[in-house]
Amino acid sequence: MAEQLVELNVTGMHCNNCAMSIHKLLEKKGLQNVLVSFASEEVKFSTADQSLLPGIITDIENLGFHVVDDIATHKTPFYDKVENKFTFCALFTAPLLLHMLFPWHFLHNPVVQLILCLPVFLVGCFHFGKSAYSSVKGGVPNMDVLIFIGSTSAFIYSLVGTVQNLGVHYLFYETCATIITLVLLGNVLEKRSVNQTTSAVKDLMKFQQVNASRVTKDGIEIINAKDVIAGDTLQVNEGDQVPVDGEVLSGEASINEAMITGESIPVQKKKYDTIIGGTIVLEGNIKIMATKVGSNSTLSQIIDLMKRAQAAKPPVQKLGDKVAAIFVPVVLVIALLTFIITYFATNVGMQGSVMHAIAVLVISCPCAMGLATPTAVMVGLGRAAKNGILIKGGDTIEAVANTKFVIFDKTGTLTTGKFSIKDIEVAEGQNMESVRGAIVAIEERSNHPIAKSLVNGLSGLAKQKVILRSVAEEKGLGMRAEDVEGNNYFLGTAKLSDNDNFNLALYKNQVLIAQIAIEDTIKPDAANLIVQLKKMGIKPILLSGDKASRCASVAKTLGIIDVHSEKLPDEKLSVVDIYRKKGKTIMIGDGINDAPALTQADVGVSMNDASHIAIQSAKVILLNTDLQSVVKFLQISRHTLLTIKQNLFWAFAYNIIAIPVAALGFLNPMVGALAMAFSDVIVIGNSLRLKVKKVS
């Protein structure tokens, strides 16, 4: 049975610890492609057995979270919002701290301190205690275990001192309250910061929340874009946002497609042109027929791909995950040893020993390690998307690190794909009109750039169009067709021709009836791209099914040394494999014949105007046809990986330094709680720099 993607809306996740608890639970159950985002309150995973779903939902709710049907309509209770919990706790914690600054004797009263601390402690018990108990019960102890034990230890120690009237040296109510309040502050800051890292997806989702003007027999009906069905006729006026993907039925318009392609120059659209939902009509009015709606729309697929990309962990994250998985038990052991050694080997007594142990518990924070990779990946993916680069997986970012080779297909990648017919040579006894008619009839069934150019160039000249019964495209070879009279045609690469001036040959019943010479132009930014790749230490390779002479000409113009020409799809696969054995290899292509090679490469990159199969095979899609997107993609990926490594370094260094300092008694538990909260913010802040930092 094929695996299906399951999406759940889960409320009650306040920080990355919550997300990690659910993530570990689902992985322990053997589920694949697990994605848990506390910022968007989403949980995704793949399973082949849908009957497991009710049990999985129950297990998630047993951890202290809630699975809801629709996150948009769900309202979080006032008392359950982490911001409100922090505000409530801060109001009671402030007076507890003031007694250390001002000589207000009533604040030194143990009973007053108990009364002030108790509400904060209860909030902490429900917030951290519930999560801690559920995580231990589920066999995946999280950071809340440390917070709960630390704050509870301080509270009970103080309560005993109050009941037995042991004096001010046994009162640490402010430590208990401050730990809880500062960690809640960290949760608030963490959630707000991570919300910024997911802004790219949220910005795209806003484009879906529009109305549409549906044309009916009674006039115009205003409906929500999500209610549009394929085949509906929609009126889109100047200034409107196109609600769904469609095809222009009438009118002309200038469209801003920047949100999809990153290209700021408006695109003119006329009858029969395709139009993408979410783009803006700058000038003109058009009627369109809805073609792709709901989850099938281009915008929905981009949003879904970006969300799934966050689930693909780069290998660099595995170390962080392994450490975080054993972190809590190790910290508990260190805290216990700290208490025992301090109590029996020093003269600080019970009070000092407890404080040292509590400091170890609250300073230890695997949150930063857990946040190090996903925050950087989310920001990197978002920046790439805003530059017209759609990256399908977070693991792709690391896969392009240390790239040695970039292999280019020629037609439609390094060249414009817009061809002009230079010459048609008809065999003796053949009629030019019938040849033109056969070429147009066959090629109008293909999406290949050469086919489109042939149809555009000959459609006005083809007076005797052949009526075809069937047409089939063969990868890397050409088109086969049969007309209604039973004649068989083949139109494809002129590989058997002795004349290099001709690119294509047309056969009728296995007899050569015409040869076609076509010209392609090199993209204006191709030469600059090759120069930049060489500066980055990357070797460009040309791999094409076209003739050797034409490939050599393009390669010479662009400065490419290694050329592989006249290659069929399976031969392209072999070439890619050869380079992969030498180093990290990227393949950039656009045709059906490139699909296997795109899959075989470490990273396949497809142009947006490529065939559907090529786009599905690639890991990266360049929505903007500007080749500079290739360099931008490499630069963003490199800086994202650099940011991940920086984050992991600071996260590890923080804990390596902080835990011994706390164990030796040089760190107050309250300072530890504050430092722990801001360690997350430092990591997130470093990730957010990716939004604006120069990546050249």
PDB file of C-alpha atoms in Angstrom, residues 327-569:
ATOM      1  CA  PHE A 327      20.581  15.563  26.612  1.00  0.00           C
ATOM      2  CA  VAL A 328      17.854  15.596  29.277  1.00  0.00           C
ATOM      3  CA  PRO A 329      18.885  12.333  31.015  1.00  0.00           C
ATOM      4  CA  VAL A 330      22.542  13.411  30.960  1.00  0.00           C
ATOM      5  CA  VAL A 331      21.717  16.807  32.482  1.00  0.00           C
ATOM      6  CA  LEU A 332      19.647  15.169  35.234  1.00  0.00           C
ATOM      7  CA  VAL A 333      22.620  12.960  36.099  1.00  0.00           C
ATOM      8  CA  ILE A 334      24.990  15.962  36.093  1.00  0.00           C
ATOM      9  CA  ALA A 335      22.613  17.928  38.341  1.00  0.00           C
ATOM     10  CA  LEU A 336      22.344  15.005  40.763  1.00  0.00           C
ATOM     11  CA  LEU A 337      26.135  14.549  40.842  1.00  0.00           C
ATOM     12  CA  THR A 338      26.544  18.295  41.346  1.00  0.00           C
ATOM     13  CA  PHE A 339      24.259  18.168  44.386  1.00  0.00           C
ATOM     14  CA  ILE A 340      25.964  15.085  45.875  1.00  0.00           C
ATOM     15  CA  ILE A 341      29.544  16.276  45.309  1.00  0.00           C
ATOM     16  CA  THR A 342      28.804  19.834  46.461  1.00  0.00           C
ATOM     17  CA  TYR A 343      26.980  18.667  49.572  1.00  0.00           C
ATOM     18  CA  PHE A 344      29.523  16.063  50.698  1.00  0.00           C
ATOM     19  CA  ALA A 345      32.786  17.518  49.343  1.00  0.00           C
ATOM     20  CA  THR A 346      32.340  21.205  50.159  1.00  0.00           C
ATOM     21  CA  ASN A 347      31.113  23.298  53.036  1.00  0.00           C
ATOM     22  CA  VAL A 348      28.350  25.187  51.208  1.00  0.00           C
ATOM     23  CA  GLY A 349      25.699  23.055  52.887  1.00  0.00           C
ATOM     24  CA  MET A 350      22.267  21.956  51.738  1.00  0.00           C
ATOM     25  CA  GLN A 351      21.263  25.419  50.509  1.00  0.00           C
ATOM     26  CA  GLY A 352      24.294  25.887  48.233  1.00  0.00           C
ATOM     27  CA  SER A 353      24.132  22.321  46.941  1.00  0.00           C
ATOM     28  CA  VAL A 354      20.481  22.676  45.943  1.00  0.00           C
ATOM     29  CA  MET A 355      21.142  26.026  44.248  1.00  0.00           C
ATOM     30  CA  HIS A 356      24.076  24.594  42.266  1.00  0.00           C
ATOM     31  CA  ALA A 357      21.956  21.655  41.114  1.00  0.00           C
ATOM     32  CA  ILE A 358      19.040  23.929  40.175  1.00  0.00           C
ATOM     33  CA  ALA A 359      21.409  26.208  38.217  1.00  0.00           C
ATOM     34  CA  VAL A 360      22.603  23.176  36.188  1.00  0.00           C
ATOM     35  CA  LEU A 361      19.002  22.206  35.422  1.00  0.00           C
ATOM     36  CA  VAL A 362      17.854  25.637  34.235  1.00  0.00           C
ATOM     37  CA  ILE A 363      21.005  26.626  32.325  1.00  0.00           C
ATOM     38  CA  SER A 364      20.926  23.429  30.235  1.00  0.00           C
ATOM     39  CA  CYS A 365      19.008  24.165  27.071  1.00  0.00           C
ATOM     40  CA  PRO A 366      18.818  21.851  24.079  1.00  0.00           C
ATOM     41  CA  CYS A 367      16.286  24.264  22.532  1.00  0.00           C
ATOM     42  CA  ALA A 368      19.056  26.164  20.774  1.00  0.00           C
ATOM     43  CA  MET A 369      20.372  22.922  19.256  1.00  0.00           C
ATOM     44  CA  GLY A 370      16.882  22.000  18.122  1.00  0.00           C
ATOM     45  CA  LEU A 371      16.345  25.421  16.568  1.00  0.00           C
ATOM     46  CA  ALA A 372      19.775  25.722  14.940  1.00  0.00           C
ATOM     47  CA  THR A 373      18.907  23.955  11.680  1.00  0.00           C
ATOM     48  CA  PRO A 374      15.147  24.429  11.059  1.00  0.00           C
ATOM     49  CA  THR A 375      15.190  28.192  11.592  1.00  0.00           C
ATOM     50  CA  ALA A 376      18.104  28.690   9.196  1.00  0.00           C
ATOM     51  CA  VAL A 377      16.523  26.357   6.628  1.00  0.00           C
ATOM     52  CA  MET A 378      13.153  28.133   6.825  1.00  0.00           C
ATOM     53  CA  VAL A 379      14.716  31.561   6.341  1.00  0.00           C
ATOM     54  CA  GLY A 380      16.951  30.270   3.535  1.00  0.00           C
ATOM     55  CA  LEU A 381      14.029  28.659   1.727  1.00  0.00           C
ATOM     56  CA  GLY A 382      11.981  31.827   2.171  1.00  0.00           C
ATOM     57  CA  ARG A 383      14.697  34.067   0.766  1.00  0.00           C
ATOM     58  CA  ALA A 384      15.209  31.711  -2.161  1.00  0.00           C
ATOM     59  CA  ALA A 385      11.455  31.722  -2.880  1.00  0.00           C
ATOM     60  CA  LYS A 386      11.365  35.517  -2.907  1.00  0.00           C
ATOM     61  CA  ASN A 387      14.143  35.383  -5.508  1.00  0.00           C
ATOM     62  CA  GLY A 388      12.138  33.049  -7.726  1.00  0.00           C
ATOM     63  CA  ILE A 389      13.929  29.873  -6.601  1.00  0.00           C
ATOM     64  CA  LEU A 390      11.779  27.019  -5.313  1.00  0.00           C
ATOM     65  CA  ILE A 391      13.823  24.486  -3.307  1.00  0.00           C
ATOM     66  CA  LYS A 392      11.933  21.255  -2.648  1.00  0.00           C
ATOM     67  CA  GLY A 393      13.860  20.072   0.406  1.00  0.00           C
ATOM     68  CA  GLY A 394      15.927  21.407   3.268  1.00  0.00           C
ATOM     69  CA  ASP A 395      18.418  18.605   2.595  1.00  0.00           C
ATOM     70  CA  THR A 396      18.998  20.074  -0.873  1.00  0.00           C
ATOM     71  CA  ILE A 397      20.720  23.062   0.712  1.00  0.00           C
ATOM     72  CA  GLU A 398      23.484  20.880   2.114  1.00  0.00           C
ATOM     73  CA  ALA A 399      23.599  18.719  -1.009  1.00  0.00           C
ATOM     74  CA  VAL A 400      24.898  21.683  -3.064  1.00  0.00           C
ATOM     75  CA  ALA A 401      27.667  22.460  -0.589  1.00  0.00           C
ATOM     76  CA  ASN A 402      31.107  21.945  -2.120  1.00  0.00           C
ATOM     77  CA  THR A 403      29.631  21.539  -5.613  1.00  0.00           C
ATOM     78  CA  LYS A 404      32.337  20.572  -8.107  1.00  0.00           C
ATOM     79  CA  PHE A 405      30.392  20.313 -11.370  1.00  0.00           C
ATOM     80  CA  VAL A 406      27.345  21.987 -12.908  1.00  0.00           C
ATOM     81  CA  ILE A 407      26.069  20.106 -15.947  1.00  0.00           C
ATOM     82  CA  PHE A 408      23.932  22.116 -18.377  1.00  0.00           C
ATOM     83  CA  ASP A 409      21.512  20.928 -20.997  1.00  0.00           C
ATOM     84  CA  LYS A 410      21.835  23.226 -24.002  1.00  0.00           C
ATOM     85  CA  THR A 411      18.436  23.883 -25.533  1.00  0.00           C
ATOM     86  CA  GLY A 412      16.170  26.023 -23.366  1.00  0.00           C
ATOM     87  CA  THR A 413      18.776  26.205 -20.593  1.00  0.00           C
ATOM     88  CA  LEU A 414      21.889  27.957 -21.913  1.00  0.00           C
ATOM     89  CA  THR A 415      20.038  28.975 -25.055  1.00  0.00           C
ATOM     90  CA  THR A 416      16.722  30.809 -25.307  1.00  0.00           C
ATOM     91  CA  GLY A 417      14.839  27.831 -26.713  1.00  0.00           C
ATOM     92  CA  LYS A 418      13.330  30.241 -29.228  1.00  0.00           C
ATOM     93  CA  PHE A 419      14.365  28.940 -32.618  1.00  0.00           C
ATOM     94  CA  SER A 420      14.075  30.301 -36.079  1.00  0.00           C
ATOM     95  CA  ILE A 421      13.879  28.118 -39.167  1.00  0.00           C
ATOM     96  CA  LYS A 422      16.967  28.680 -41.266  1.00  0.00           C
ATOM     97  CA  ASP A 423      16.189  26.249 -44.080  1.00  0.00           C
ATOM     98  CA  ILE A 424      13.981  23.317 -45.084  1.00  0.00           C
ATOM     99  CA  GLU A 425      15.353  20.941 -47.688  1.00  0.00           C
ATOM    100  CA  VAL A 426      12.713  18.741 -49.278  1.00  0.00           C
ATOM    101  CA  ALA A 427      13.652  15.366 -50.795  1.00  0.00           C
ATOM    102  CA  GLU A 428      13.192  14.868 -54.497  1.00  0.00           C
ATOM    103  CA  GLY A 429       9.588  14.234 -55.421  1.00  0.00           C
ATOM    104  CA  GLN A 430       8.205  15.708 -52.220  1.00  0.00           C
ATOM    105  CA  ASN A 431       5.902  18.709 -51.896  1.00  0.00           C
ATOM    106  CA  MET A 432       6.930  21.645 -49.638  1.00  0.00           C
ATOM    107  CA  GLU A 433       3.323  22.356 -48.669  1.00  0.00           C
ATOM    108  CA  SER A 434       2.648  18.810 -47.477  1.00  0.00           C
ATOM    109  CA  VAL A 435       5.979  18.754 -45.604  1.00  0.00           C
ATOM    110  CA  ARG A 436       5.095  21.971 -43.766  1.00  0.00           C
ATOM    111  CA  GLY A 437       1.642  20.608 -42.966  1.00  0.00           C
ATOM    112  CA  ALA A 438       3.098  17.397 -41.535  1.00  0.00           C
ATOM    113  CA  ILE A 439       5.649  19.292 -39.393  1.00  0.00           C
ATOM    114  CA  VAL A 440       3.008  21.601 -37.899  1.00  0.00           C
ATOM    115  CA  ALA A 441       0.515  18.769 -37.272  1.00  0.00           C
ATOM    116  CA  ILE A 442       3.144  16.687 -35.460  1.00  0.00           C
ATOM    117  CA  GLU A 443       4.942  19.391 -33.477  1.00  0.00           C
ATOM    118  CA  GLU A 444       1.863  21.173 -32.169  1.00  0.00           C
ATOM    119  CA  ARG A 445       1.359  18.083 -29.974  1.00  0.00           C
ATOM    120  CA  SER A 446       4.697  18.675 -28.186  1.00  0.00           C
ATOM    121  CA  ASN A 447       5.725  21.154 -25.472  1.00  0.00           C
ATOM    122  CA  HIS A 448       9.402  21.109 -26.412  1.00  0.00           C
ATOM    123  CA  PRO A 449      10.840  24.578 -27.225  1.00  0.00           C
ATOM    124  CA  ILE A 450      11.947  23.433 -30.705  1.00  0.00           C
ATOM    125  CA  ALA A 451       8.453  22.128 -31.435  1.00  0.00           C
ATOM    126  CA  LYS A 452       6.848  25.389 -30.339  1.00  0.00           C
ATOM    127  CA  SER A 453       9.249  27.380 -32.507  1.00  0.00           C
ATOM    128  CA  LEU A 454       8.547  25.196 -35.566  1.00  0.00           C
ATOM    129  CA  VAL A 455       4.793  25.602 -35.111  1.00  0.00           C
ATOM    130  CA  ASN A 456       5.094  29.381 -34.687  1.00  0.00           C
ATOM    131  CA  GLY A 457       7.344  29.670 -37.713  1.00  0.00           C
ATOM    132  CA  LEU A 458       5.258  27.512 -40.067  1.00  0.00           C
ATOM    133  CA  SER A 459       1.658  27.867 -38.890  1.00  0.00           C
ATOM    134  CA  GLY A 460       0.969  30.690 -41.308  1.00  0.00           C
ATOM    135  CA  LEU A 461       2.623  28.845 -44.213  1.00  0.00           C
ATOM    136  CA  ALA A 462       1.157  25.372 -43.685  1.00  0.00           C
ATOM    137  CA  LYS A 463      -1.861  25.253 -46.018  1.00  0.00           C
ATOM    138  CA  GLN A 464      -2.158  21.456 -46.249  1.00  0.00           C
ATOM    139  CA  LYS A 465      -2.160  20.307 -42.652  1.00  0.00           C
ATOM    140  CA  VAL A 466      -1.953  16.531 -42.184  1.00  0.00           C
ATOM    141  CA  ILE A 467      -4.779  14.986 -40.133  1.00  0.00           C
ATOM    142  CA  LEU A 468      -3.249  12.706 -37.533  1.00  0.00           C
ATOM    143  CA  ARG A 469      -4.727   9.704 -35.764  1.00  0.00           C
ATOM    144  CA  SER A 470      -2.051   9.349 -33.070  1.00  0.00           C
ATOM    145  CA  VAL A 471       1.118  11.083 -31.875  1.00  0.00           C
ATOM    146  CA  ALA A 472       3.741   9.862 -29.356  1.00  0.00           C
ATOM    147  CA  GLU A 473       6.868  11.559 -28.045  1.00  0.00           C
ATOM    148  CA  GLU A 474      10.032   9.507 -27.557  1.00  0.00           C
ATOM    149  CA  LYS A 475      12.529  10.794 -25.014  1.00  0.00           C
ATOM    150  CA  GLY A 476      15.606  12.233 -26.668  1.00  0.00           C
ATOM    151  CA  LEU A 477      14.591  11.060 -30.144  1.00  0.00           C
ATOM    152  CA  GLY A 478      11.591  12.952 -31.443  1.00  0.00           C
ATOM    153  CA  MET A 479       7.937  12.511 -32.366  1.00  0.00           C
ATOM    154  CA  ARG A 480       6.236   9.525 -34.000  1.00  0.00           C
ATOM    155  CA  ALA A 481       2.832   9.927 -35.604  1.00  0.00           C
ATOM    156  CA  GLU A 482       0.294   8.132 -37.783  1.00  0.00           C
ATOM    157  CA  ASP A 483      -2.188   9.937 -40.050  1.00  0.00           C
ATOM    158  CA  VAL A 484      -5.747   8.872 -40.837  1.00  0.00           C
ATOM    159  CA  GLU A 485      -4.548   7.180 -44.045  1.00  0.00           C
ATOM    160  CA  GLY A 486      -2.158   4.909 -42.122  1.00  0.00           C
ATOM    161  CA  ASN A 487       1.099   6.676 -43.017  1.00  0.00           C
ATOM    162  CA  ASN A 488       3.769   6.652 -40.306  1.00  0.00           C
ATOM    163  CA  TYR A 489       5.908   9.722 -39.600  1.00  0.00           C
ATOM    164  CA  PHE A 490       9.006  10.337 -37.548  1.00  0.00           C
ATOM    165  CA  LEU A 491      10.297  13.839 -36.865  1.00  0.00           C
ATOM    166  CA  GLY A 492      13.424  14.061 -34.757  1.00  0.00           C
ATOM    167  CA  THR A 493      17.132  14.690 -34.452  1.00  0.00           C
ATOM    168  CA  ALA A 494      18.944  14.321 -37.767  1.00  0.00           C
ATOM    169  CA  LYS A 495      21.519  11.986 -36.252  1.00  0.00           C
ATOM    170  CA  LEU A 496      21.968   9.944 -39.406  1.00  0.00           C
ATOM    171  CA  SER A 497      22.464  12.945 -41.661  1.00  0.00           C
ATOM    172  CA  ASP A 498      25.888  13.682 -43.121  1.00  0.00           C
ATOM    173  CA  ASN A 499      25.077  17.388 -43.337  1.00  0.00           C
ATOM    174  CA  ASP A 500      25.701  19.136 -40.016  1.00  0.00           C
ATOM    175  CA  ASN A 501      23.755  22.178 -41.201  1.00  0.00           C
ATOM    176  CA  PHE A 502      20.480  20.329 -40.595  1.00  0.00           C
ATOM    177  CA  ASN A 503      19.236  19.593 -37.076  1.00  0.00           C
ATOM    178  CA  LEU A 504      15.997  17.706 -37.746  1.00  0.00           C
ATOM    179  CA  ALA A 505      14.824  15.105 -40.208  1.00  0.00           C
ATOM    180  CA  LEU A 506      11.272  14.150 -41.254  1.00  0.00           C
ATOM    181  CA  TYR A 507      10.587  10.583 -42.314  1.00  0.00           C
ATOM    182  CA  LYS A 508       7.415   9.231 -43.914  1.00  0.00           C
ATOM    183  CA  ASN A 509       7.069   5.463 -43.883  1.00  0.00           C
ATOM    184  CA  GLN A 510      10.808   5.173 -43.046  1.00  0.00           C
ATOM    185  CA  VAL A 511      11.772   7.327 -46.059  1.00  0.00           C
ATOM    186  CA  LEU A 512      13.541  10.684 -45.551  1.00  0.00           C
ATOM    187  CA  ILE A 513      11.311  13.387 -47.051  1.00  0.00           C
ATOM    188  CA  ALA A 514      12.781  16.571 -45.537  1.00  0.00           C
ATOM    189  CA  GLN A 515      15.573  18.046 -43.423  1.00  0.00           C
ATOM    190  CA  ILE A 516      15.187  21.166 -41.308  1.00  0.00           C
ATOM    191  CA  ALA A 517      17.923  23.578 -40.236  1.00  0.00           C
ATOM    192  CA  ILE A 518      17.081  25.656 -37.189  1.00  0.00           C
ATOM    193  CA  GLU A 519      19.005  28.262 -35.244  1.00  0.00           C
ATOM    194  CA  ASP A 520      18.975  28.894 -31.502  1.00  0.00           C
ATOM    195  CA  THR A 521      20.313  31.934 -29.663  1.00  0.00           C
ATOM    196  CA  ILE A 522      22.405  31.858 -26.504  1.00  0.00           C
ATOM    197  CA  LYS A 523      20.811  33.503 -23.477  1.00  0.00           C
ATOM    198  CA  PRO A 524      22.350  36.942 -22.833  1.00  0.00           C
ATOM    199  CA  ASP A 525      23.331  36.114 -19.243  1.00  0.00           C
ATOM    200  CA  ALA A 526      24.754  32.635 -19.999  1.00  0.00           C
ATOM    201  CA  ALA A 527      28.347  33.769 -20.524  1.00  0.00           C
ATOM    202  CA  ASN A 528      28.389  35.733 -17.260  1.00  0.00           C
ATOM    203  CA  LEU A 529      26.984  32.692 -15.421  1.00  0.00           C
ATOM    204  CA  ILE A 530      29.810  30.472 -16.668  1.00  0.00           C
ATOM    205  CA  VAL A 531      32.405  33.068 -15.597  1.00  0.00           C
ATOM    206  CA  GLN A 532      30.869  33.314 -12.101  1.00  0.00           C
ATOM    207  CA  LEU A 533      30.760  29.529 -11.690  1.00  0.00           C
ATOM    208  CA  LYS A 534      34.449  29.281 -12.569  1.00  0.00           C
ATOM    209  CA  LYS A 535      35.244  31.992 -10.008  1.00  0.00           C
ATOM    210  CA  MET A 536      33.394  29.895  -7.413  1.00  0.00           C
ATOM    211  CA  GLY A 537      35.628  26.918  -8.275  1.00  0.00           C
ATOM    212  CA  ILE A 538      32.830  25.054 -10.080  1.00  0.00           C
ATOM    213  CA  LYS A 539      33.454  23.402 -13.443  1.00  0.00           C
ATOM    214  CA  PRO A 540      30.675  23.887 -16.065  1.00  0.00           C
ATOM    215  CA  ILE A 541      29.817  20.938 -18.338  1.00  0.00           C
ATOM    216  CA  LEU A 542      27.664  20.921 -21.484  1.00  0.00           C
ATOM    217  CA  LEU A 543      25.509  17.801 -21.982  1.00  0.00           C
ATOM    218  CA  SER A 544      23.106  17.744 -24.913  1.00  0.00           C
ATOM    219  CA  GLY A 545      21.366  15.540 -27.418  1.00  0.00           C
ATOM    220  CA  ASP A 546      22.181  18.059 -30.154  1.00  0.00           C
ATOM    221  CA  LYS A 547      24.852  17.596 -32.801  1.00  0.00           C
ATOM    222  CA  ALA A 548      28.529  17.855 -31.895  1.00  0.00           C
ATOM    223  CA  SER A 549      29.185  20.846 -34.149  1.00  0.00           C
ATOM    224  CA  ARG A 550      26.380  22.922 -32.619  1.00  0.00           C
ATOM    225  CA  CYS A 551      27.292  21.976 -29.065  1.00  0.00           C
ATOM    226  CA  ALA A 552      30.935  22.827 -29.746  1.00  0.00           C
ATOM    227  CA  SER A 553      29.916  26.227 -31.099  1.00  0.00           C
ATOM    228  CA  VAL A 554      27.855  27.083 -28.010  1.00  0.00           C
ATOM    229  CA  ALA A 555      30.567  25.767 -25.674  1.00  0.00           C
ATOM    230  CA  LYS A 556      33.260  27.816 -27.388  1.00  0.00           C
ATOM    231  CA  THR A 557      31.183  30.991 -27.170  1.00  0.00           C
ATOM    232  CA  LEU A 558      30.533  30.470 -23.439  1.00  0.00           C
ATOM    233  CA  GLY A 559      33.970  29.180 -22.471  1.00  0.00           C
ATOM    234  CA  ILE A 560      32.898  25.620 -21.573  1.00  0.00           C
ATOM    235  CA  ILE A 561      35.677  23.060 -22.059  1.00  0.00           C
ATOM    236  CA  ASP A 562      33.947  19.730 -21.343  1.00  0.00           C
ATOM    237  CA  VAL A 563      31.246  18.917 -23.903  1.00  0.00           C
ATOM    238  CA  HIS A 564      29.121  15.773 -24.292  1.00  0.00           C
ATOM    239  CA  SER A 565      26.929  15.902 -27.399  1.00  0.00           C
ATOM    240  CA  GLU A 566      24.429  13.675 -29.196  1.00  0.00           C
ATOM    241  CA  LYS A 567      23.450  11.910 -25.965  1.00  0.00           C
ATOM    242  CA  LEU A 568      20.218   9.991 -25.485  1.00  0.00           C
ATOM    243  CA  PRO A 569      18.495  10.036 -22.043  1.00  0.00           C
TER     244      PRO A 569
END
